[in-house]
Amino acid sequence: MDSAKLTLDPAFEVGPVERRLFGSFVEHMGRCVYTGVYEPGHPEADADGLRRDVVELAREMGVTAVRYPGGNFVSNYEWEDGVGPAAERPTRLDLAWRQIETNAFGLGEFMTWLGAVGAEPVMAVNLGTRGVREARDLIEYTNYPGGTRWSDLRIKHGVREPYGIKVWCLGNEMDGPWQIGGKTAEEYGRLAFETAKAMRRVDPGIELVACGSSSVRMPTYGSWEATVLEHCYDQVDYISAHAYYDAVSGDRASYLASAVEMEQQIEGVIATADHVAAKLGSRKRLKVSFDEWNVWSHSLFGGENSLDWAHAPRIIEEEYDAAAAAVVGSLLITLLNHADRVGIACQAQLANVIAPIRTEPGGPAWRQTIFHPFALTAAHARGRVLRVQATAPAMATERYGEVPVLAAAATLDDGELSVFAVNRGDRPLPIEIDLRGLPRATGISHVTVADDDTSARNTEREPRRVEPRALAGAAIDGDRLTTVLPPISFNLVKGAFTEDRGPHAGGPASR
Ligand code: AHR
């Protein structure tokens, strides 16, 4: 078989498209904040020092939720350092990334920036060097209306209305030996329970994320989640998952098939959470917060101890190629296909640090290759995710055995079908989409993100080398929509439908 077939039926769906799946991550790491989203004096900076060019790109990307302030950074962070008059804020050592943290950018600046982007916060609290008390103080500052010590301090800082932050991460990667103040699963499970309890007393309307494993490669993966959740299941709404897919360690076919591992991880974490629910006799079901995911050649990173003390250093400023765009597209497809159990997902990170947006200090901002599959998916994945029935040729991978060359997801919204498809193979892949059950198509289109040279990148000198481009050749004949997916490509195939189910239009694509 050298072609693929998808069958779509509106009667079979995964669930609604959860908008929080298009989340991102701003950590005080490298140049994500300083000279990334924030650079006073830059020609594009507004009066608050926020780079308008980056705000515009984040909006164009369709980012819906942003995790902040870390990451490993949060585990040694004192949030009080980043609020109030900028001139009074202390400069501190950030132990996570050996950075000099000026605290010029903090909670208030982040919330102002987030308002400009039009996204929702996913706020992390420090459960490394701190605990219940500081998390309680922080939520009193952000969410309590006024008349108390911390809420009045917020008002004194010029913010009369509470921020009303809904989603909170209880620490970050607490299983990691690199984490400042790392914990055993028992220690963390207890602390997460007590912190959640205190935070919910201040604001019962919040949603809480417990830390799962920082990677499937952790020796405690699986047992960590089970032990932590046995302590805090009733208090939390999500269990987190993190994963980075390495382009340089291992075989290329396994890298292109990284989404297989993401799928196994989602299913493994859900199985573990449901196992705890069964043990506890709970009918409540948790969702996964996949709050760090991306392509990152982690094996090339020398580790935290290889870094020298600096402010806004250049750390892991990965330059992504066309193949990375296909991998990122397949990861988004996997998240969509699990929209029934994945409620939040944050690509890590937003600017400069393993990021879809690159900037230069004093210079331009541009879109990396991986920006494009994210922006297309965030813009077009609307309504309901349909269950995709697919057959496709297989490719051999060292890590996952035989894997289909095709990854695909589909959404249906108000007469608009969007099919997101990745061809992982190095040959063009003809695809037939069986649209049984859908009304008559009145217009179809096909956009691809690919390059004949899969190592092509977008750089400061050539920022638009890899961009989405429309492909001719998509056709509809009766119930069959056909097109060809270029080698190693991310694709968006759209169909518009009239409401009545009459005979299908024949002939070539109308756009
Ligand atoms: O995103 C970079 C780092 O990766 C984060 O700080 C940490 O949580 C993860 O290990």
mmCIF file of N, CA and C and ligand atoms in Angstrom, residues 25 27 29 67 70-74 96-97 172-173 178-179 214 242 244 292 296 298 304 316 348-349 353-354, ligand 1:
data_model
loop_
_atom_site.group_PDB
_atom_site.id
_atom_site.type_symbol
_atom_site.label_atom_id
_atom_site.label_comp_id
_atom_site.label_asym_id
_atom_site.label_seq_id
_atom_site.Cartn_x
_atom_site.Cartn_y
_atom_site.Cartn_z
ATOM 1 N N PHE A 25 4.489 28.844 27.012
ATOM 2 C CA PHE A 25 5.214 28.842 28.274
ATOM 3 C C PHE A 25 6.231 29.979 28.258
ATOM 4 N N GLU A 27 9.092 31.249 30.657
ATOM 5 C CA GLU A 27 9.896 31.009 31.862
ATOM 6 C C GLU A 27 10.987 32.071 31.936
ATOM 7 N N MET A 29 14.001 32.191 31.798
ATOM 8 C CA MET A 29 15.110 31.316 31.393
ATOM 9 C C MET A 29 15.743 31.889 30.141
ATOM 10 N N ARG A 67 1.914 29.390 30.562
ATOM 11 C CA ARG A 67 2.448 28.967 31.859
ATOM 12 C C ARG A 67 3.590 29.905 32.255
ATOM 13 N N GLY A 70 7.884 29.497 35.636
ATOM 14 C CA GLY A 70 8.743 28.356 35.312
ATOM 15 C C GLY A 70 7.889 27.130 35.448
ATOM 16 N N GLY A 71 8.459 26.034 35.092
ATOM 17 C CA GLY A 71 9.825 25.638 34.852
ATOM 18 C C GLY A 71 10.655 25.554 36.144
ATOM 19 N N ASN A 72 11.866 25.072 35.912
ATOM 20 C CA ASN A 72 12.805 24.917 37.021
ATOM 21 C C ASN A 72 12.998 26.236 37.777
ATOM 22 N N PHE A 73 12.869 27.338 37.073
ATOM 23 C CA PHE A 73 13.066 28.657 37.694
ATOM 24 C C PHE A 73 12.164 28.842 38.907
ATOM 25 N N VAL A 74 10.933 28.331 38.838
ATOM 26 C CA VAL A 74 9.966 28.645 39.898
ATOM 27 C C VAL A 74 10.367 28.062 41.249
ATOM 28 N N ALA A 96 18.336 27.799 39.182
ATOM 29 C CA ALA A 96 17.954 26.809 38.164
ATOM 30 C C ALA A 96 18.855 26.913 36.940
ATOM 31 N N TRP A 97 19.074 28.138 36.482
ATOM 32 C CA TRP A 97 19.815 28.337 35.226
ATOM 33 C C TRP A 97 21.044 29.212 35.433
ATOM 34 N N ASN A 172 6.932 22.386 40.026
ATOM 35 C CA ASN A 172 7.408 21.984 38.699
ATOM 36 C C ASN A 172 8.388 20.826 38.816
ATOM 37 N N GLU A 173 8.167 19.781 38.069
ATOM 38 C CA GLU A 173 9.112 18.648 37.956
ATOM 39 C C GLU A 173 9.740 18.296 39.305
ATOM 40 N N TRP A 178 17.573 17.425 39.497
ATOM 41 C CA TRP A 178 18.105 18.773 39.189
ATOM 42 C C TRP A 178 17.266 19.872 39.830
ATOM 43 N N GLN A 179 16.070 19.516 40.285
ATOM 44 C CA GLN A 179 15.137 20.538 40.769
ATOM 45 C C GLN A 179 15.590 21.055 42.126
ATOM 46 N N SER A 214 8.747 14.156 35.135
ATOM 47 C CA SER A 214 9.288 15.128 34.188
ATOM 48 C C SER A 214 9.623 14.504 32.852
ATOM 49 N N HIS A 242 5.360 16.029 30.922
ATOM 50 C CA HIS A 242 6.359 16.820 30.201
ATOM 51 C C HIS A 242 7.094 15.906 29.227
ATOM 52 N N TYR A 244 10.185 16.207 25.849
ATOM 53 C CA TYR A 244 10.944 16.877 24.797
ATOM 54 C C TYR A 244 11.470 15.796 23.859
ATOM 55 N N GLU A 292 4.524 20.970 29.359
ATOM 56 C CA GLU A 292 5.795 21.251 28.673
ATOM 57 C C GLU A 292 5.942 20.203 27.590
ATOM 58 N N TRP A 296 13.401 19.377 21.288
ATOM 59 C CA TRP A 296 14.582 19.981 21.928
ATOM 60 C C TRP A 296 15.718 18.956 21.864
ATOM 61 N N HIS A 298 18.016 17.909 23.491
ATOM 62 C CA HIS A 298 18.443 17.934 24.883
ATOM 63 C C HIS A 298 19.815 17.310 25.053
ATOM 64 N N GLU A 304 22.839 22.340 33.628
ATOM 65 C CA GLU A 304 22.823 23.595 34.389
ATOM 66 C C GLU A 304 24.232 23.979 34.859
ATOM 67 N N ILE A 316 19.986 27.371 25.071
ATOM 68 C CA ILE A 316 19.212 26.469 24.189
ATOM 69 C C ILE A 316 18.316 27.240 23.199
ATOM 70 N N ALA A 348 6.710 24.443 25.055
ATOM 71 C CA ALA A 348 7.792 25.117 25.782
ATOM 72 C C ALA A 348 8.915 25.439 24.803
ATOM 73 N N GLN A 349 9.321 26.695 24.765
ATOM 74 C CA GLN A 349 8.759 27.874 25.403
ATOM 75 C C GLN A 349 8.297 28.815 24.303
ATOM 76 N N VAL A 353 14.011 30.556 23.765
ATOM 77 C CA VAL A 353 14.423 29.312 24.417
ATOM 78 C C VAL A 353 13.554 28.185 23.850
ATOM 79 N N ILE A 354 14.181 27.303 23.024
ATOM 80 C CA ILE A 354 13.418 26.232 22.319
ATOM 81 C C ILE A 354 12.029 26.753 21.908
HETATM 82 O O1 AHR B 1 11.668 24.261 29.367
HETATM 83 C C1 AHR B 1 12.954 24.102 29.883
HETATM 84 C C2 AHR B 1 13.003 23.315 31.181
HETATM 85 O O2 AHR B 1 12.705 21.973 30.911
HETATM 86 C C3 AHR B 1 12.024 23.701 32.252
HETATM 87 O O3 AHR B 1 12.486 24.727 33.065
HETATM 88 C C4 AHR B 1 11.913 22.444 33.055
HETATM 89 O O4 AHR B 1 10.686 22.333 33.715
HETATM 90 C C5 AHR B 1 12.174 21.348 32.058
HETATM 91 O O5 AHR B 1 13.062 20.405 32.522
#
